[in-house]
Backbone as CSV, one residue per row, in Angstrom:
resi,resn,N_x,N_y,N_z,CA_x,CA_y,CA_z,C_x,C_y,C_z
1,MET,-76.948,82.302,278.820,-76.168,83.520,278.604,-75.143,83.309,277.529
2,SER,-74.787,84.372,276.850,-73.611,84.394,276.023,-72.518,85.128,276.813
3,ALA,-71.258,84.914,276.512,-70.197,85.515,277.316,-69.032,85.925,276.433
4,LYS,-68.337,86.971,276.896,-67.106,87.394,276.272,-65.949,87.152,277.248
5,GLY,-64.741,87.165,276.715,-63.574,86.892,277.567,-62.810,88.132,277.940
6,TYR,-63.445,89.275,278.017,-62.680,90.497,278.212,-62.078,90.583,279.616
7,LEU,-62.601,89.819,280.571,-62.130,89.872,281.932,-60.719,89.215,282.051
8,ALA,-60.221,88.672,280.994,-58.904,88.012,281.061,-57.736,88.959,280.804
9,PHE,-58.017,90.259,280.718,-56.940,91.230,280.371,-55.856,91.284,281.411
10,GLY,-56.124,90.977,282.679,-55.076,91.105,283.633,-55.517,91.046,285.081
11,HIS,-56.725,90.537,285.373,-57.177,90.457,286.741,-56.325,89.426,287.451
12,ARG,-55.596,89.845,288.451,-54.711,88.949,289.148,-54.797,89.241,290.664
13,TRP,-55.981,89.296,291.175,-56.192,89.661,292.586,-56.439,88.512,293.487
14,PHE,-56.617,87.345,292.904,-56.939,86.150,293.705,-56.026,84.991,293.370
15,PRO,-55.814,84.029,294.286,-54.890,82.915,294.024,-55.442,81.989,292.958
16,LYS,-54.521,81.351,292.193,-54.911,80.376,291.206,-55.300,79.055,291.778
17,SER,-54.738,78.698,292.929,-55.016,77.427,293.531,-55.085,77.597,295.045
18,LYS,-55.501,76.526,295.721,-55.635,76.604,297.186,-54.294,76.811,297.870
19,ASN,-53.202,76.371,297.241,-51.877,76.425,297.861,-51.189,77.746,297.581
20,GLU,-51.727,78.545,296.672,-51.056,79.803,296.322,-51.690,80.961,297.123
21,GLU,-50.839,81.809,297.665,-51.290,82.931,298.431,-51.802,84.050,297.486
22,ALA,-52.891,84.685,297.891,-53.411,85.779,297.162,-52.432,86.928,297.087
23,PRO,-52.353,87.665,295.973,-51.430,88.783,295.881,-51.597,89.827,296.978
24,PHE,-52.834,89.998,297.496,-53.062,90.987,298.506,-53.633,90.272,299.780
25,SER,-52.812,89.417,300.343,-53.250,88.678,301.488,-53.101,89.450,302.798
26,ASN,-53.676,88.975,303.849,-53.627,89.663,305.143,-52.165,89.789,305.646
27,GLN,-51.305,88.864,305.200,-49.909,88.911,305.675,-49.151,90.068,305.033
28,ASN,-49.582,90.516,303.843,-48.825,91.535,303.170,-49.441,92.943,303.200
29,SER,-50.637,93.081,303.800,-51.280,94.388,303.855,-52.005,94.530,305.147
30,ASP,-52.100,95.745,305.644,-52.843,96.052,306.828,-54.309,95.810,306.642
31,ILE,-55.004,95.496,307.700,-56.481,95.313,307.621,-57.085,96.083,308.792
32,TYR,-58.340,96.429,308.656,-59.087,96.927,309.794,-60.232,96.018,310.038
33,THR,-60.872,96.140,311.164,-61.933,95.186,311.552,-63.280,95.906,311.647
34,HIS,-64.255,95.349,310.957,-65.630,95.866,310.977,-66.409,95.082,312.005
35,GLN,-66.874,95.794,313.047,-67.609,95.160,314.112,-69.071,94.966,313.708
36,THR,-69.560,93.783,313.905,-71.000,93.473,313.718,-71.544,92.919,315.011
37,GLU,-72.854,92.660,315.033,-73.465,92.113,316.249,-72.942,90.740,316.566
38,SER,-72.582,89.977,315.538,-72.216,88.593,315.720,-70.740,88.316,315.712
39,LYS,-69.984,89.104,314.948,-68.558,88.769,314.882,-67.816,89.947,314.251
40,SER,-66.506,89.894,314.320,-65.658,90.899,313.712,-65.225,90.392,312.359
41,VAL,-65.330,91.227,311.321,-65.009,90.838,309.967,-63.797,91.619,309.514
42,PRO,-62.678,90.899,309.176,-61.516,91.619,308.668,-61.772,92.193,307.281
43,ILE,-61.335,93.437,307.071,-61.565,94.106,305.805,-60.219,94.470,305.204
44,GLN,-59.980,94.057,303.941,-58.731,94.434,303.253,-58.689,95.942,303.124
45,ASN,-57.475,96.501,303.303,-57.414,97.981,303.230,-56.978,98.390,301.857
46,ASN,-56.363,99.574,301.727,-56.270,100.292,300.454,-55.443,99.605,299.396
47,GLU,-54.594,98.665,299.776,-53.749,98.047,298.737,-54.540,97.355,297.692
48,TYR,-55.536,96.584,298.132,-56.410,95.894,297.185,-57.233,96.899,296.362
49,LEU,-57.787,97.857,297.050,-58.638,98.859,296.388,-57.835,99.628,295.339
50,ASP,-56.608,99.988,295.684,-55.764,100.691,294.746,-55.461,99.877,293.503
51,SER,-55.288,98.546,293.697,-55.005,97.700,292.549,-56.193,97.661,291.565
52,VAL,-57.410,97.608,292.151,-58.615,97.581,291.334,-58.812,98.937,290.630
53,ARG,-58.642,100.008,291.426,-58.802,101.357,290.861,-57.787,101.587,289.726
54,ASN,-56.559,101.257,289.952,-55.519,101.484,288.923,-55.793,100.689,287.676
55,TYR,-56.235,99.453,287.867,-56.544,98.608,286.694,-57.616,99.261,285.834
56,TYR,-58.735,99.661,286.459,-59.834,100.200,285.664,-59.552,101.614,285.168
57,ASN,-58.739,102.387,285.867,-58.283,103.663,285.300,-57.471,103.452,284.035
58,LYS,-56.634,102.463,284.065,-55.772,102.156,282.892,-56.530,101.558,281.756
59,MET,-57.430,100.659,282.046,-58.134,99.891,280.968,-59.393,100.570,280.465
60,ASN,-59.795,101.663,281.112,-61.073,102.309,280.723,-61.153,102.639,279.251
61,PRO,-60.146,103.255,278.626,-60.279,103.566,277.211,-60.359,102.319,276.316
62,PHE,-59.712,101.225,276.726,-59.787,99.975,275.920,-61.160,99.372,276.048
63,TYR,-61.749,99.383,277.216,-63.103,98.851,277.385,-64.095,99.679,276.558
64,LEU,-63.934,100.997,276.565,-64.832,101.839,275.769,-64.721,101.514,274.300
65,LYS,-63.522,101.290,273.843,-63.306,101.069,272.437,-63.808,99.668,272.024
66,CYS,-63.607,98.662,272.872,-63.910,97.280,272.515,-65.329,96.891,272.894
67,LEU,-65.840,97.425,273.984,-67.138,96.968,274.508,-68.229,98.009,274.366
68,GLY,-67.851,99.276,274.362,-68.884,100.306,274.455,-69.076,100.698,275.896
69,LYS,-70.271,101.197,276.259,-70.441,101.775,277.577,-70.967,100.793,278.636
70,THR,-71.188,99.514,278.210,-71.579,98.500,279.212,-70.451,97.516,279.400
71,TYR,-69.847,97.529,280.618,-68.701,96.707,280.897,-69.174,95.371,281.518
72,GLN,-69.708,94.527,280.685,-70.162,93.201,281.103,-69.733,92.159,280.140
73,ALA,-69.519,90.932,280.719,-69.103,89.821,279.832,-70.229,89.019,279.319
74,GLY,-71.412,89.126,279.916,-72.514,88.265,279.552,-73.755,89.058,279.160
75,LEU,-74.479,88.512,278.113,-75.769,89.054,277.720,-76.851,88.116,278.181
76,LEU,-77.955,88.673,278.723,-79.115,87.848,279.031,-79.938,87.623,277.743
77,LYS,-80.602,86.497,277.690,-81.437,86.191,276.523,-82.735,87.057,276.566
78,VAL,-83.071,87.597,275.430,-84.307,88.355,275.273,-85.080,87.723,274.143
79,ASP,-86.304,87.235,274.409,-87.105,86.597,273.397,-86.386,85.417,272.750
80,ASP,-85.696,84.601,273.567,-85.010,83.382,273.143,-83.827,83.644,272.177
81,LYS,-83.301,84.833,272.204,-82.095,85.132,271.428,-81.271,86.171,272.134
82,TYR,-80.009,86.230,271.782,-79.104,87.193,272.433,-79.200,88.487,271.682
83,GLU,-79.574,89.547,272.391,-79.730,90.870,271.780,-78.623,91.790,272.195
84,SER,-78.901,93.068,272.139,-77.876,94.074,272.475,-77.726,94.203,273.994
85,TYR,-76.669,94.874,274.409,-76.495,95.172,275.815,-77.657,96.040,276.337
86,TYR,-78.156,96.912,275.482,-79.285,97.784,275.867,-80.490,96.894,276.292
87,GLN,-80.834,95.941,275.460,-81.986,95.097,275.785,-81.653,94.186,276.986
88,SER,-80.424,93.723,277.112,-80.042,92.907,278.276,-80.114,93.732,279.536
89,ASN,-79.648,94.991,279.497,-79.756,95.866,280.672,-81.198,96.115,281.080
90,LEU,-82.060,96.302,280.117,-83.470,96.517,280.437,-84.135,95.253,281.021
91,LEU,-83.671,94.096,280.527,-84.179,92.856,281.099,-83.761,92.722,282.575
92,CYS,-82.499,93.107,282.873,-82.048,93.083,284.272,-82.914,94.022,285.099
93,ALA,-83.209,95.182,284.582,-84.090,96.126,285.318,-85.462,95.553,285.571
94,GLN,-85.987,94.895,284.566,-87.309,94.281,284.658,-87.278,93.162,285.738
95,ARG,-86.255,92.339,285.713,-86.178,91.247,286.697,-85.929,91.764,288.114
96,ALA,-85.259,92.929,288.205,-85.062,93.561,289.499,-86.342,94.201,290.030
97,GLY,-87.318,94.442,289.140,-88.530,95.061,289.559,-88.490,96.589,289.619
98,ILE,-87.539,97.166,288.880,-87.379,98.625,288.868,-88.552,99.248,288.159
99,LYS,-89.135,100.291,288.810,-90.303,100.988,288.256,-90.175,102.512,288.348
100,SER,-90.944,103.188,287.589,-90.932,104.649,287.588,-91.146,105.218,288.983
101,GLY,-90.412,106.276,289.296,-90.590,106.948,290.588,-89.718,106.385,291.707
102,GLN,-88.947,105.348,291.429,-88.109,104.722,292.475,-86.703,105.283,292.513
103,LYS,-86.012,104.959,293.558,-84.599,105.359,293.783,-83.744,104.106,293.756
104,VAL,-82.711,104.130,292.900,-81.924,102.928,292.643,-80.461,103.239,292.873
105,LEU,-79.716,102.300,293.487,-78.272,102.378,293.632,-77.643,101.389,292.673
106,ASP,-76.836,101.857,291.716,-76.085,101.034,290.820,-74.671,100.909,291.416
107,ALA,-74.425,99.816,292.087,-73.190,99.585,292.871,-72.119,98.933,292.003
108,GLY,-71.056,99.653,291.723,-70.045,99.176,290.797,-70.515,99.430,289.406
109,CYS,-70.711,100.696,289.060,-71.502,101.082,287.871,-70.696,101.171,286.576
110,GLY,-69.368,101.005,286.622,-68.603,101.203,285.395,-68.766,102.662,284.941
111,VAL,-69.026,102.823,283.627,-69.228,104.200,283.124,-70.706,104.548,282.970
112,CYS,-71.516,103.841,283.740,-72.989,104.120,283.815,-73.723,103.691,282.550
113,GLY,-73.165,102.805,281.742,-73.932,102.312,280.594,-75.249,101.728,280.935
114,PRO,-75.295,100.764,281.878,-76.595,100.215,282.268,-77.549,101.264,282.869
115,SER,-77.043,102.110,283.693,-77.863,103.163,284.318,-78.479,104.072,283.247
116,ILE,-77.702,104.425,282.271,-78.181,105.266,281.162,-79.275,104.566,280.420
117,ASP,-79.049,103.296,280.103,-80.056,102.512,279.369,-81.366,102.424,280.153
118,ILE,-81.242,102.144,281.437,-82.402,101.971,282.303,-83.149,103.305,282.471
119,ALA,-82.400,104.404,282.738,-83.071,105.704,282.931,-83.652,106.199,281.635
120,SER,-83.122,105.818,280.503,-83.665,106.194,279.200,-84.995,105.524,278.919
121,SER,-85.185,104.351,279.481,-86.375,103.560,279.206,-87.469,103.715,280.266
122,ILE,-87.042,103.830,281.577,-87.976,103.983,282.663,-87.922,105.379,283.164
123,HIS,-88.988,106.131,283.001,-88.968,107.560,283.310,-89.084,107.813,284.840
124,ASP,-88.691,108.997,285.241,-88.808,109.464,286.624,-88.061,108.562,287.584
125,LEU,-86.902,108.060,287.204,-86.023,107.317,288.095,-84.947,108.213,288.660
126,ASP,-84.570,107.940,289.933,-83.394,108.524,290.526,-82.365,107.471,290.724
127,ILE,-81.273,107.477,289.926,-80.240,106.481,289.968,-78.959,107.120,290.547
128,TYR,-78.439,106.524,291.599,-77.183,106.937,292.183,-76.154,105.818,291.865
129,ALA,-75.096,106.202,291.213,-74.124,105.238,290.743,-72.777,105.427,291.433
130,VAL,-72.127,104.339,291.784,-70.847,104.424,292.466,-69.804,103.534,291.794
131,THR,-68.605,104.013,291.696,-67.481,103.270,291.137,-66.222,103.682,291.902
132,ILE,-65.230,102.818,291.895,-63.986,103.124,292.575,-62.979,103.846,291.618
133,SER,-63.317,103.920,290.354,-62.379,104.407,289.322,-62.630,105.876,288.994
134,ASP,-61.616,106.701,289.120,-61.716,108.112,288.758,-62.008,108.269,287.265
135,GLU,-61.367,107.498,286.446,-61.555,107.578,284.989,-62.974,107.197,284.599
136,GLN,-63.521,106.199,285.232,-64.892,105.815,284.972,-65.891,106.934,285.346
137,VAL,-65.605,107.606,286.435,-66.462,108.736,286.851,-66.448,109.831,285.765
138,LYS,-65.236,110.168,285.258,-65.132,111.211,284.257,-65.878,110.824,282.977
139,THR,-65.695,109.582,282.550,-66.375,109.118,281.350,-67.889,109.117,281.533
140,ALA,-68.317,108.590,282.682,-69.734,108.507,282.990,-70.390,109.895,283.022
141,GLN,-69.684,110.878,283.579,-70.245,112.236,283.646,-70.482,112.789,282.236
142,ASN,-69.506,112.499,281.343,-69.681,112.951,279.959,-70.848,112.278,279.254
143,LEU,-70.964,110.936,279.456,-72.004,110.174,278.840,-73.405,110.573,279.380
144,ILE,-73.474,110.882,280.671,-74.736,111.309,281.261,-75.157,112.677,280.690
145,GLN,-74.196,113.564,280.530,-74.480,114.861,279.927,-74.944,114.746,278.483
146,GLN,-74.237,113.847,277.749,-74.580,113.687,276.328,-75.987,113.152,276.167
147,THR,-76.454,112.289,277.080,-77.786,111.714,276.963,-78.835,112.535,277.695
148,LYS,-78.426,113.681,278.252,-79.329,114.578,278.921,-80.081,113.925,280.082
149,LEU,-79.313,113.159,280.877,-79.889,112.463,282.003,-79.341,112.907,283.330
150,SER,-78.777,114.123,283.379,-78.109,114.633,284.561,-79.075,114.751,285.752
151,GLU,-80.394,114.932,285.476,-81.349,115.050,286.542,-81.763,113.668,287.082
152,ASN,-81.398,112.615,286.342,-81.811,111.269,286.738,-80.719,110.418,287.269
153,ILE,-79.464,110.716,286.890,-78.354,109.870,287.284,-77.274,110.746,287.924
154,GLN,-76.818,110.346,289.124,-75.713,110.979,289.785,-74.655,109.919,290.064
155,ILE,-73.382,110.253,289.838,-72.296,109.319,290.034,-71.280,109.894,290.950
156,GLN,-70.691,109.002,291.777,-69.621,109.432,292.669,-68.579,108.279,292.791
157,ARG,-67.369,108.682,293.142,-66.307,107.641,293.372,-66.306,107.267,294.840
158,CYS,-66.437,105.991,295.099,-66.328,105.471,296.478,-66.167,103.969,296.417
159,ASP,-65.766,103.442,297.580,-65.746,101.995,297.760,-67.160,101.544,298.128
160,TYR,-67.736,100.658,297.324,-69.095,100.270,297.606,-69.311,99.460,298.871
161,HIS,-68.197,99.136,299.532,-68.307,98.516,300.883,-68.557,99.574,301.960
162,ASP,-68.376,100.845,301.661,-68.422,101.911,302.610,-69.170,103.090,302.005
163,LEU,-70.486,102.982,301.859,-71.307,103.987,301.166,-71.577,105.210,302.031
164,SER,-71.740,106.347,301.385,-72.028,107.605,302.099,-73.495,107.844,302.284
165,PHE,-74.364,106.988,301.786,-75.804,107.195,301.836,-76.383,106.840,303.200
166,SER,-77.511,107.455,303.534,-78.187,107.193,304.751,-78.897,105.828,304.748
167,ASP,-79.252,105.336,305.881,-80.031,104.090,306.000,-81.386,104.285,305.264
168,ASN,-81.887,103.181,304.716,-83.266,103.153,304.148,-83.460,104.187,303.052
169,THR,-82.503,104.241,302.128,-82.534,105.273,301.059,-83.107,104.738,299.774
170,PHE,-82.789,103.483,299.385,-83.049,102.978,298.033,-84.132,101.919,298.013
171,ASP,-84.869,101.943,296.883,-85.822,100.898,296.592,-85.108,99.641,296.040
172,HIS,-84.009,99.893,295.356,-83.253,98.781,294.719,-81.780,99.044,294.843
173,VAL,-81.008,97.996,295.058,-79.546,98.040,294.928,-79.187,96.979,293.893
174,ILE,-78.565,97.405,292.815,-78.245,96.464,291.746,-76.712,96.285,291.595
175,PHE,-76.322,95.050,291.358,-74.875,94.727,291.086,-74.849,94.036,289.697
176,LEU,-74.438,94.730,288.707,-74.378,94.167,287.364,-72.959,93.830,287.006
177,GLU,-72.581,92.595,287.290,-71.200,92.063,287.130,-70.206,92.922,287.924
178,SER,-70.589,93.288,289.114,-69.692,94.036,289.993,-69.532,93.362,291.355
179,PHE,-70.490,92.515,291.764,-70.436,91.904,293.056,-69.169,91.018,293.212
180,GLY,-68.780,90.365,292.163,-67.674,89.408,292.176,-66.320,90.058,292.506
181,TYR,-66.235,91.377,292.439,-64.968,92.019,292.810,-64.866,92.422,294.236
182,SER,-65.850,92.041,295.030,-65.843,92.402,296.470,-64.709,91.700,297.203
183,TYR,-64.028,92.445,298.065,-63.028,91.832,298.907,-63.626,91.278,300.200
184,ASN,-64.928,91.615,300.443,-65.598,91.080,301.587,-67.098,91.053,301.333
185,PRO,-67.630,89.975,300.696,-69.044,89.950,300.373,-69.978,90.125,301.574
186,TYR,-69.551,89.683,302.744,-70.390,89.856,303.944,-70.613,91.335,304.235
187,ARG,-69.532,92.098,304.226,-69.639,93.565,304.459,-70.417,94.218,303.335
188,LEU,-70.179,93.818,302.103,-70.832,94.424,300.953,-72.367,94.270,301.045
189,LEU,-72.810,93.066,301.345,-74.266,92.836,301.505,-74.806,93.542,302.724
190,SER,-74.054,93.614,303.769,-74.509,94.295,304.977,-74.724,95.792,304.643
191,GLU,-73.809,96.340,303.885,-73.923,97.772,303.496,-75.059,97.985,302.536
192,ALA,-75.248,97.026,301.621,-76.393,97.143,300.675,-77.726,97.087,301.429
193,PHE,-77.828,96.181,302.383,-79.068,96.080,303.195,-79.279,97.322,304.025
194,ARG,-78.183,97.906,304.480,-78.292,99.142,305.292,-78.983,100.273,304.557
195,VAL,-78.571,100.485,303.295,-79.121,101.630,302.503,-80.412,101.288,301.831
196,LEU,-80.858,100.020,301.925,-82.065,99.560,301.264,-83.298,99.862,302.141
197,LYS,-84.357,100.326,301.519,-85.598,100.556,302.224,-86.202,99.249,302.680
198,PRO,-87.004,99.200,303.720,-87.713,97.928,304.095,-88.563,97.465,302.909
199,GLY,-88.413,96.178,302.572,-89.163,95.668,301.445,-88.499,95.867,300.108
200,GLY,-87.311,96.517,300.130,-86.562,96.772,298.852,-85.917,95.510,298.335
201,CYS,-85.225,95.658,297.195,-84.698,94.489,296.469,-83.208,94.676,296.163
202,ILE,-82.438,93.634,296.397,-81.035,93.571,295.939,-81.025,92.624,294.748
203,TYR,-80.488,93.083,293.610,-80.449,92.278,292.375,-78.984,92.116,291.961
204,ILE,-78.568,90.880,291.779,-77.178,90.583,291.385,-77.179,89.814,290.081
205,LYS,-76.490,90.336,289.070,-76.240,89.635,287.838,-74.725,89.515,287.693
206,ASP,-74.210,88.283,287.606,-72.719,88.146,287.587,-72.329,86.885,286.876
207,ILE,-71.007,86.777,286.649,-70.419,85.577,286.019,-69.724,84.833,287.131
208,PHE,-69.991,83.521,287.193,-69.427,82.714,288.268,-68.610,81.548,287.664
209,LEU,-67.485,81.250,288.321,-66.662,80.146,287.911,-67.020,78.949,288.789
C-alpha cells in the first residue's frame, strides 16, 4: 500500500501510552451496557461520538479540497502500481465480492466517494451508506445527485454501532478505513453480523499501527 498522513490533523481520542488515560475514558463519561448472550459490554456514550462528529463536520471542507471525495490514507495496488482512488475503490469492491443486484452497507462512508465509484462501475447495486457527520451527509447527497446515482445510493446519519436496518438485510458490509474509529469493535461486528444475510461478507480495509 501507499499511504498519506492526513489522519494526523488532530485525532486525539486515544491515549499515547499505556500510562496515559484516554480523553474519553469511562471515568469521565457515562456509559451504557449492551447485553449479549455471553457478557455485558460497556459502550461509550455521546461524548466520544460528539467529538468524532464535530471533528469531521469541521474538517470536511479541508478533506474535500485536499483529498477529493475518498477519505482514505492508503491506496491498494492495481496491476503492480499505485493507481487512483477510483481504481483502488473498485479493487476493494472486487475483493469484497460485490456483484450486480446485491445490497451493500457502506459503514462509515465519509462523503460516499467509494460508494459512488462502486455504484458507477457495478450496475444494479443498492448501497446504503451511514456516517456520523451531518456535513458529510450534506456533501454526499450533493455528490450522489451530481452523479445521478440517487436510485442506487442512500445515505443517513447514524452511529454504525446502532444501525436502524432489519436483521439479514445486506449481502455485504464494508468498512473502508472506518472500522478503526470504533469505540467498541465487539459491538460493531455484532451489529454488522446482525444486518448481514446468511452467507454474506464483511470486508474491512484499514490502516493499522
